[in-house]
CSV table of C-alpha atoms and ligand atoms in Angstrom, one decimal:
chain,number,residue,atom,x,y,z
A,1,MET,CA,-56.6,62.4,86.5
A,2,GLU,CA,-58.7,59.6,87.8
A,3,ILE,CA,-59.5,56.0,87.5
A,4,ALA,CA,-63.1,55.1,86.8
A,5,LYS,CA,-63.0,51.4,86.6
A,6,LEU,CA,-60.6,48.6,87.5
A,7,TYR,CA,-60.9,44.9,86.5
A,8,LEU,CA,-58.5,42.3,87.8
A,9,GLN,CA,-58.0,38.8,86.7
A,10,ASN,CA,-55.7,36.5,88.6
A,11,PHE,CA,-53.8,39.4,90.0
A,12,ARG,CA,-52.6,38.6,93.6
A,13,ASN,CA,-55.5,37.4,95.6
A,14,TYR,CA,-58.1,38.6,93.1
A,15,LYS,CA,-59.6,35.9,90.8
A,16,ASN,CA,-62.1,38.0,88.9
A,17,GLU,CA,-63.0,41.4,90.4
A,18,LYS,CA,-64.5,44.6,89.0
A,19,ILE,CA,-64.5,47.9,90.9
A,20,GLN,CA,-66.0,51.2,89.9
A,21,PHE,CA,-64.5,54.3,91.6
A,22,SER,CA,-65.8,57.8,92.1
A,23,SER,CA,-64.3,61.2,91.9
A,24,GLY,CA,-63.2,62.5,95.3
A,25,ILE,CA,-62.0,60.3,98.2
A,26,ASN,CA,-62.4,56.5,97.9
A,27,VAL,CA,-61.8,54.5,101.0
A,28,LEU,CA,-60.9,50.8,100.9
A,29,GLN,CA,-61.4,49.4,104.3
A,30,GLY,CA,-60.9,45.9,105.6
A,31,GLN,CA,-58.8,43.9,108.0
A,32,ASN,CA,-55.2,43.0,107.5
A,33,GLY,CA,-54.3,40.7,104.6
A,34,GLN,CA,-57.6,41.1,102.7
A,35,GLY,CA,-56.3,42.7,99.5
A,36,LYS,CA,-56.4,46.5,100.0
A,37,THR,CA,-52.8,47.1,99.1
A,38,ASN,CA,-53.1,44.7,96.2
A,39,ILE,CA,-55.6,47.1,94.6
A,40,LEU,CA,-53.3,50.0,94.8
A,41,GLU,CA,-50.4,47.9,93.5
A,42,ALA,CA,-52.5,46.8,90.5
A,43,ILE,CA,-53.2,50.5,89.6
A,44,TYR,CA,-49.6,51.5,90.1
A,45,TYR,CA,-48.5,48.6,88.0
A,46,LEU,CA,-50.9,49.5,85.2
A,47,LEU,CA,-49.6,53.1,85.2
A,48,THR,CA,-45.9,52.6,85.6
A,49,GLY,CA,-45.2,49.0,84.5
A,50,LYS,CA,-43.7,48.3,87.8
A,51,SER,CA,-44.8,46.9,91.1
A,52,TYR,CA,-44.0,48.9,94.2
A,53,ARG,CA,-43.2,45.8,96.2
A,54,VAL,CA,-41.6,43.2,93.9
A,55,ARG,CA,-39.4,42.9,90.9
A,56,LYS,CA,-40.8,39.7,89.6
A,57,GLU,CA,-44.2,39.7,87.8
A,58,GLN,CA,-44.5,36.0,88.6
A,59,GLU,CA,-45.3,36.9,92.2
A,60,LEU,CA,-48.2,39.0,91.1
A,61,ILE,CA,-50.0,36.0,89.5
A,62,PHE,CA,-52.7,34.3,91.5
A,63,TRP,CA,-51.1,31.2,93.0
A,64,GLY,CA,-51.5,28.2,90.7
A,65,GLU,CA,-52.4,30.3,87.6
A,66,ASN,CA,-50.1,31.3,84.8
A,67,ALA,CA,-51.2,34.8,83.8
A,68,PHE,CA,-52.6,38.0,85.1
A,69,HIS,CA,-54.7,40.7,83.4
A,70,ILE,CA,-55.3,44.2,84.6
A,71,PHE,CA,-57.8,46.5,82.8
A,72,GLY,CA,-58.3,50.2,83.8
A,73,ASP,CA,-60.5,53.0,82.5
A,74,PHE,CA,-59.0,56.4,83.2
A,75,LEU,CA,-60.0,60.0,82.7
A,76,ALA,CA,-57.4,62.7,82.0
A,77,TYR,CA,-57.8,66.1,80.4
A,78,GLU,CA,-61.4,65.3,79.7
A,79,ARG,CA,-60.5,62.2,77.7
A,80,ARG,CA,-61.1,58.6,78.4
A,81,LEU,CA,-58.2,56.3,78.2
A,82,SER,CA,-58.3,52.5,78.6
A,83,LEU,CA,-55.2,50.7,79.7
A,84,GLU,CA,-54.5,47.0,79.8
A,85,SER,CA,-51.6,45.1,81.2
A,86,HIS,CA,-51.2,41.4,80.5
A,87,TYR,CA,-48.6,39.1,81.8
A,88,LEU,CA,-48.5,35.7,80.3
A,89,ASP,CA,-45.9,33.1,79.3
A,90,LYS,CA,-43.4,35.4,81.1
A,91,ARG,CA,-44.2,38.2,78.7
A,92,LYS,CA,-45.7,41.6,79.3
A,93,ILE,CA,-48.2,43.1,77.0
A,94,VAL,CA,-49.5,46.6,77.4
A,95,LYS,CA,-52.4,48.1,75.4
A,96,ILE,CA,-53.6,51.6,75.2
A,97,ASN,CA,-57.1,52.0,74.0
A,98,HIS,CA,-56.9,48.3,72.9
A,99,VAL,CA,-53.8,48.9,70.7
A,100,PRO,CA,-50.6,47.1,71.7
A,101,CYS,CA,-48.0,49.6,72.8
A,102,LYS,CA,-44.4,48.9,71.8
A,103,LYS,CA,-42.5,50.8,74.4
A,104,LEU,CA,-43.9,51.4,77.9
A,105,SER,CA,-41.6,54.4,78.3
A,106,ASP,CA,-43.7,56.1,75.6
A,107,PHE,CA,-46.7,55.9,77.8
A,108,VAL,CA,-45.4,56.4,81.4
A,109,GLY,CA,-46.2,59.9,82.6
A,110,THR,CA,-49.4,60.2,80.5
A,111,ILE,CA,-51.4,59.5,83.6
A,112,ASN,CA,-49.5,60.6,86.7
A,113,VAL,CA,-49.7,58.8,90.0
A,114,VAL,CA,-48.5,59.6,93.5
A,115,PHE,CA,-48.3,56.6,95.7
A,116,PHE,CA,-47.6,56.7,99.5
A,117,SER,CA,-46.6,53.3,100.8
A,118,PRO,CA,-45.4,52.5,104.3
A,119,ASP,CA,-42.4,51.0,102.5
A,120,ASP,CA,-41.4,54.5,101.6
A,121,LEU,CA,-40.3,55.2,105.2
A,122,ILE,CA,-37.1,53.5,104.2
A,123,MET,CA,-36.4,56.8,102.3
A,124,VAL,CA,-35.7,58.5,105.6
A,125,LYS,CA,-34.0,55.7,107.5
A,126,GLY,CA,-32.5,53.6,104.6
A,127,GLY,CA,-29.4,54.2,102.5
A,128,PRO,CA,-28.8,56.9,99.9
A,129,ALA,CA,-29.8,54.6,97.1
A,130,GLU,CA,-33.4,54.7,98.3
A,131,ARG,CA,-33.4,58.5,98.2
A,132,ARG,CA,-31.8,58.6,94.7
A,133,ARG,CA,-34.5,56.2,93.5
A,134,PHE,CA,-37.2,58.6,94.8
A,135,LEU,CA,-35.6,61.6,93.1
A,136,ASP,CA,-35.1,59.8,89.8
A,137,LEU,CA,-38.5,58.2,89.7
A,138,HIS,CA,-40.2,61.5,90.3
A,139,ILE,CA,-38.1,63.6,87.9
A,140,THR,CA,-39.0,61.0,85.3
A,141,GLN,CA,-42.7,61.5,85.8
A,142,LEU,CA,-42.2,65.1,84.8
A,143,ASN,CA,-39.3,64.8,82.3
A,144,SER,CA,-39.1,61.5,80.5
A,145,ARG,CA,-35.6,62.4,79.1
A,146,HIS,CA,-34.2,61.9,82.6
A,147,VAL,CA,-34.7,58.1,82.1
A,148,HIS,CA,-32.5,58.1,79.0
A,149,LEU,CA,-29.9,60.2,80.8
A,150,LEU,CA,-29.8,57.7,83.6
A,151,ASN,CA,-29.6,54.7,81.2
A,152,ASP,CA,-26.7,56.4,79.3
A,153,TYR,CA,-25.0,57.2,82.6
A,154,ASN,CA,-25.3,53.7,83.9
A,155,LYS,CA,-23.9,52.3,80.7
A,156,VAL,CA,-20.8,54.5,81.1
A,157,LEU,CA,-20.5,53.4,84.7
A,158,HIS,CA,-20.7,49.8,83.6
A,159,GLN,CA,-18.0,50.3,81.0
A,160,LYS,CA,-15.7,52.2,83.4
A,161,ALA,CA,-16.2,49.6,86.1
A,162,ALA,CA,-15.2,46.9,83.6
A,163,LEU,CA,-12.1,48.8,82.7
A,164,LEU,CA,-11.1,49.3,86.3
A,165,LYS,CA,-11.5,45.6,86.9
A,166,SER,CA,-9.6,44.5,83.8
A,167,SER,CA,-6.1,43.3,84.2
A,168,ILE,CA,-4.7,45.2,81.2
A,169,GLN,CA,-2.7,48.0,82.7
A,170,THR,CA,-1.4,49.5,79.5
A,171,SER,CA,-3.4,52.5,78.2
A,172,LYS,CA,-5.7,52.2,81.2
A,173,VAL,CA,-5.4,55.8,82.2
A,174,SER,CA,-6.2,57.3,78.8
A,175,ASN,CA,-9.2,54.9,78.4
A,176,ILE,CA,-10.5,55.9,81.8
A,177,GLU,CA,-10.2,59.5,80.8
A,178,ILE,CA,-12.4,58.8,77.8
A,179,TRP,CA,-15.2,57.4,80.0
A,180,ASN,CA,-14.6,60.2,82.6
A,181,GLU,CA,-15.5,62.8,79.9
A,182,GLN,CA,-18.9,61.1,79.3
A,183,LEU,CA,-19.4,60.5,83.0
A,184,LEU,CA,-18.8,64.2,83.6
A,185,ASP,CA,-21.2,65.3,80.8
A,186,LEU,CA,-24.1,63.0,81.7
A,187,GLY,CA,-23.4,63.2,85.5
A,188,SER,CA,-23.6,67.0,85.5
A,189,LYS,CA,-26.9,66.9,83.7
A,190,ILE,CA,-28.2,64.4,86.3
A,191,ILE,CA,-27.0,66.5,89.1
A,192,ARG,CA,-28.7,69.6,87.7
A,193,ASN,CA,-32.0,67.8,87.2
A,194,ARG,CA,-32.0,66.4,90.7
A,195,TRP,CA,-30.9,69.6,92.2
A,196,ARG,CA,-33.6,71.6,90.4
A,197,PHE,CA,-36.3,69.1,91.5
A,198,THR,CA,-35.1,69.1,95.1
A,199,GLN,CA,-35.3,72.9,95.2
A,200,ILE,CA,-38.9,72.8,94.2
A,201,ILE,CA,-40.0,69.9,96.3
A,202,ALA,CA,-38.0,71.1,99.4
A,203,LYS,CA,-39.8,74.4,99.4
A,204,LYS,CA,-43.3,72.9,99.1
A,205,SER,CA,-42.7,70.1,101.6
A,206,LYS,CA,-41.3,72.5,104.1
A,207,GLU,CA,-44.6,74.5,104.0
A,208,ILE,CA,-46.6,71.3,104.2
A,209,TYR,CA,-44.6,69.8,107.0
A,210,TYR,CA,-44.9,73.0,109.0
A,211,GLN,CA,-48.7,72.9,108.8
A,212,LEU,CA,-48.8,69.2,109.4
A,213,SER,CA,-46.8,69.7,112.7
A,214,SER,CA,-48.9,72.7,113.7
A,215,GLY,CA,-45.9,75.0,113.2
A,216,GLU,CA,-43.8,73.0,115.7
A,217,GLU,CA,-41.2,71.5,113.3
A,218,GLU,CA,-39.2,72.7,110.4
A,219,LEU,CA,-38.2,70.3,107.6
A,220,SER,CA,-35.3,71.1,105.4
A,221,ILE,CA,-34.2,69.0,102.5
A,222,ASN,CA,-30.9,69.3,100.6
A,223,TYR,CA,-29.4,67.5,97.7
A,224,LEU,CA,-25.8,66.6,98.3
A,225,ALA,CA,-24.0,66.5,95.0
A,226,LEU,CA,-20.5,65.0,95.3
A,227,GLY,CA,-20.8,65.9,99.0
A,228,HIS,CA,-21.6,69.6,98.3
A,229,GLN,CA,-24.8,71.4,99.2
A,230,ASP,CA,-24.0,74.1,96.7
A,231,VAL,CA,-24.6,72.8,93.2
A,232,GLU,CA,-22.3,75.2,91.4
A,233,GLU,CA,-19.5,74.3,93.7
A,234,ALA,CA,-20.2,70.6,93.1
A,235,LEU,CA,-20.2,71.0,89.3
A,236,HIS,CA,-16.9,73.0,89.5
A,237,GLU,CA,-15.3,70.3,91.6
A,238,PHE,CA,-16.6,67.4,89.5
A,239,PRO,CA,-13.8,67.3,86.8
A,240,ILE,CA,-11.2,68.0,89.5
A,241,LEU,CA,-12.3,65.1,91.7
A,242,LEU,CA,-12.4,62.8,88.7
A,243,GLU,CA,-8.8,63.6,88.0
A,244,GLU,CA,-7.7,63.5,91.7
A,245,LYS,CA,-9.4,60.2,92.5
A,246,MET,CA,-8.3,58.3,89.4
A,247,LYS,CA,-5.3,56.7,91.0
A,248,GLN,CA,-7.4,55.6,94.0
A,249,GLU,CA,-10.1,54.3,91.6
A,250,ILE,CA,-7.6,52.1,89.8
A,251,GLU,CA,-6.2,50.8,93.1
A,252,ARG,CA,-9.6,50.0,94.6
A,253,GLN,CA,-11.2,49.0,91.3
A,254,MET,CA,-14.2,51.2,92.2
A,255,ILE,CA,-15.8,54.3,90.8
A,256,LEU,CA,-15.6,56.8,93.6
A,257,VAL,CA,-16.8,60.0,91.9
A,258,GLY,CA,-20.2,60.8,90.4
A,259,PRO,CA,-23.9,61.3,91.2
A,260,HIS,CA,-24.5,57.6,91.6
A,261,ARG,CA,-23.1,58.2,95.1
A,262,ASP,CA,-25.2,61.4,95.9
A,263,ASP,CA,-27.7,61.7,98.6
A,264,LEU,CA,-30.6,63.7,99.9
A,265,ASN,CA,-30.4,65.1,103.4
A,266,PHE,CA,-33.5,65.4,105.6
A,267,GLN,CA,-33.4,67.5,108.7
A,268,LEU,CA,-36.1,68.3,111.3
A,269,ASN,CA,-35.4,71.5,113.3
A,270,GLY,CA,-31.8,71.3,112.2
A,271,LYS,CA,-31.2,67.7,113.3
A,272,SER,CA,-30.7,64.7,111.0
A,273,ALA,CA,-34.0,62.9,110.5
A,274,ARG,CA,-32.2,59.7,109.6
A,275,ILE,CA,-30.7,59.5,113.1
A,276,TYR,CA,-33.4,61.2,115.2
A,277,ALA,CA,-36.8,61.1,113.6
A,278,SER,CA,-39.6,59.1,115.3
A,279,GLN,CA,-41.7,56.7,113.3
A,280,GLY,CA,-44.5,59.2,113.1
A,281,GLN,CA,-42.1,62.0,112.1
A,282,GLN,CA,-40.6,59.8,109.4
A,283,ARG,CA,-44.1,59.1,108.1
A,284,SER,CA,-44.9,62.8,108.2
A,285,ILE,CA,-41.7,63.6,106.2
A,286,VAL,CA,-42.5,61.1,103.5
A,287,LEU,CA,-46.1,62.3,103.4
A,288,SER,CA,-45.0,65.9,103.0
A,289,LEU,CA,-42.8,64.9,100.2
A,290,LYS,CA,-45.6,63.1,98.4
A,291,LEU,CA,-48.1,65.9,98.9
A,292,ALA,CA,-45.4,68.4,97.6
A,293,GLU,CA,-45.0,66.2,94.6
A,294,LEU,CA,-48.7,66.2,94.0
A,295,GLU,CA,-48.7,70.0,94.0
A,296,VAL,CA,-45.7,70.1,91.6
A,297,ILE,CA,-47.3,67.7,89.2
A,298,TYR,CA,-50.5,69.8,89.4
A,299,GLN,CA,-48.6,73.0,88.5
A,300,GLU,CA,-46.7,71.4,85.7
A,301,LYS,CA,-49.5,69.4,84.2
A,302,GLY,CA,-52.5,71.4,85.0
A,303,GLU,CA,-54.3,68.4,86.5
A,304,TYR,CA,-54.0,66.6,89.8
A,305,PRO,CA,-52.4,63.2,89.6
A,306,LEU,CA,-54.1,60.2,90.9
A,307,LEU,CA,-53.3,59.9,94.6
A,308,LEU,CA,-52.9,56.4,96.2
A,309,LEU,CA,-52.4,56.4,100.0
A,310,ASP,CA,-51.7,53.0,101.6
A,311,ASP,CA,-52.1,52.7,105.3
A,312,VAL,CA,-51.2,56.4,105.8
A,313,LEU,CA,-53.4,57.1,108.8
A,314,SER,CA,-51.9,54.8,111.3
A,315,GLU,CA,-49.2,56.4,113.4
A,316,LEU,CA,-50.4,59.9,112.6
A,317,ASP,CA,-51.8,61.8,115.5
A,318,ILE,CA,-55.4,63.1,115.2
A,319,PHE,CA,-54.3,66.6,114.2
A,320,ARG,CA,-52.0,65.3,111.4
A,321,ARG,CA,-54.8,63.0,110.2
A,322,GLU,CA,-57.3,65.9,110.0
A,323,TYR,CA,-54.8,68.1,108.2
A,324,LEU,CA,-54.1,65.4,105.6
A,325,LEU,CA,-57.8,64.8,104.9
A,326,GLU,CA,-58.3,68.5,104.6
A,327,PHE,CA,-55.4,68.8,102.2
A,328,ILE,CA,-56.7,66.1,99.9
A,329,GLN,CA,-60.2,67.5,99.7
A,330,PRO,CA,-59.6,69.6,96.5
A,331,ILE,CA,-57.8,66.8,94.8
A,332,ARG,CA,-59.6,65.2,92.0
A,333,GLN,CA,-59.4,61.6,93.2
A,334,ALA,CA,-57.7,59.8,96.1
A,335,LEU,CA,-57.8,56.1,97.0
A,336,ILE,CA,-57.0,55.4,100.7
A,337,THR,CA,-56.7,52.1,102.4
A,338,MET,CA,-57.4,51.7,106.1
A,339,THR,CA,-58.5,49.3,108.7
A,340,SER,CA,-62.1,50.0,109.9
A,341,ALA,CA,-60.8,51.4,113.2
A,342,GLU,CA,-59.4,54.4,111.4
A,343,LYS,CA,-62.5,55.5,109.6
A,344,PRO,CA,-62.3,59.3,109.1
A,345,SER,CA,-64.9,61.9,109.7
A,346,THR,CA,-64.3,63.5,106.3
A,347,GLU,CA,-66.7,63.4,103.5
A,348,ILE,CA,-66.1,60.2,101.5
A,349,ALA,CA,-67.3,59.7,97.9
A,350,SER,CA,-67.1,55.9,98.0
A,351,LEU,CA,-66.5,53.4,100.8
A,352,PHE,CA,-65.5,49.8,99.9
A,353,GLN,CA,-65.2,46.8,102.1
A,354,VAL,CA,-62.4,44.5,101.1
A,355,ASP,CA,-62.7,40.9,102.2
A,356,LYS,CA,-60.6,38.0,101.1
A,357,GLY,CA,-60.1,39.2,97.6
A,358,HIS,CA,-63.7,40.5,97.1
A,359,ILE,CA,-64.8,44.1,97.1
A,360,GLY,CA,-68.2,45.3,98.1
A,361,ARG,CA,-69.4,48.9,97.9
A,362,ILE,CA,-70.9,50.2,101.1
A,363,ASN,CA,-72.1,53.6,99.9
B,1,LIG,N1,-49.8,35.8,94.1
B,1,LIG,C1,-50.8,35.7,95.0
B,1,LIG,N2,-51.8,34.9,94.9
B,1,LIG,C2,-52.8,34.8,95.8
B,1,LIG,N3,-52.8,35.5,96.9
B,1,LIG,C3,-51.8,36.4,97.1
B,1,LIG,C4,-50.8,36.5,96.2
B,1,LIG,N4,-49.9,37.5,96.7
B,1,LIG,C5,-50.5,37.9,97.9
B,1,LIG,N5,-51.6,37.2,98.2
B,1,LIG,C6,-52.5,37.4,99.3
B,1,LIG,O1,-52.9,38.7,99.4
B,1,LIG,C7,-53.1,39.1,100.7
B,1,LIG,C8,-52.4,40.4,101.1
B,1,LIG,O2,-53.0,41.4,100.4
B,1,LIG,P1,-52.7,42.9,100.8
B,1,LIG,O3,-53.4,43.7,99.8
B,1,LIG,O4,-51.3,43.1,101.0
B,1,LIG,O5,-53.5,43.0,102.2
B,1,LIG,P2,-54.0,44.3,103.0
B,1,LIG,O6,-55.5,44.2,102.9
B,1,LIG,O7,-53.5,44.1,104.4
B,1,LIG,O8,-53.4,45.5,102.3
B,1,LIG,C9,-52.5,38.0,101.6
B,1,LIG,O9,-53.6,37.3,102.2
B,1,LIG,C10,-51.7,37.2,100.6
B,1,LIG,O10,-51.8,35.8,101.0
B,2,LIG,MG1,-51.9,46.7,103.1
């Protein structure tokens, strides 16, 4: 999958800018604060309906304006696809091949994208919610039903939480049991999906990390479901825990059992990465995960997703940089941002200079 053209109107620091990309590696170079990340953000927004950085579309509008427009021409499975995303009067409008699209979820996943952002480092050092978000987002790209599962599960959580907080004590237990049944059913499916995805991604990222660290370090990733590494054990325990913890849940007015509290555990050479990994190692872990995801999507979909790498080269040693650039050579298209000091020796299809919201092609 690849992007052929991008046209931005009043998006971030772009007033009116057109870019034509090539297949292969496209480098966006420029000093800090010129608009390199904004380009990747626009593409990501167009493909997923979400910004990587903010929740409010308002922040994406060029200051002082009241709307933004993003147009992109893509190629996937030898077909051209034009996408538009408009935000005006606080409303989103998405068009596919010029036809308004009712539900964005019908479209998401048609063109896959893998985005490495420096913000992703929080996945290693941050709380479990970040890691669950990674898992769910990426499972969704391959299996859109996972979104519905999550939505249904969250609704049940919401209802159960309201019940736990309510002051009506009579019939509370039997009502909680009703919600627990659904929580068990939906939660078990979520656990299976996440566990299955982790198995695949863990194996691939282990191989990639091993290469990336010249065979020096071993990365292991485990999904911890209800505190268990063994998924069958977790699923067996699930109904028992729901029963056991009910009293405590009522006392504390909190839901204590379910996959909304699960985690992913990263280890380097058997030691917790969250506690011990250096900045460069964290970056390498996230990078290995993203490259593994790229391979998984390729295997499932038969085409490489679009790869967006933001500021990936800084803090990688020369060996790791070379490995990365080698790795992405066969990929159909990658967009990489960097400051000019990091210019790689690899063959580059297109080089762009980004300067105060203007983009010039250098080769
Ligand atoms: N809504 C906006 N309107 C106008 N300019 C913006 C807006 N949001 C961010 N910017 C500007 O965009 C620039 C940051 O762009 P970014 O792509 O993050 O830079 P970099 O090239 O370092 O990746 C900053 O100069 C910032 O002031
Ligand atoms: Mg940037």
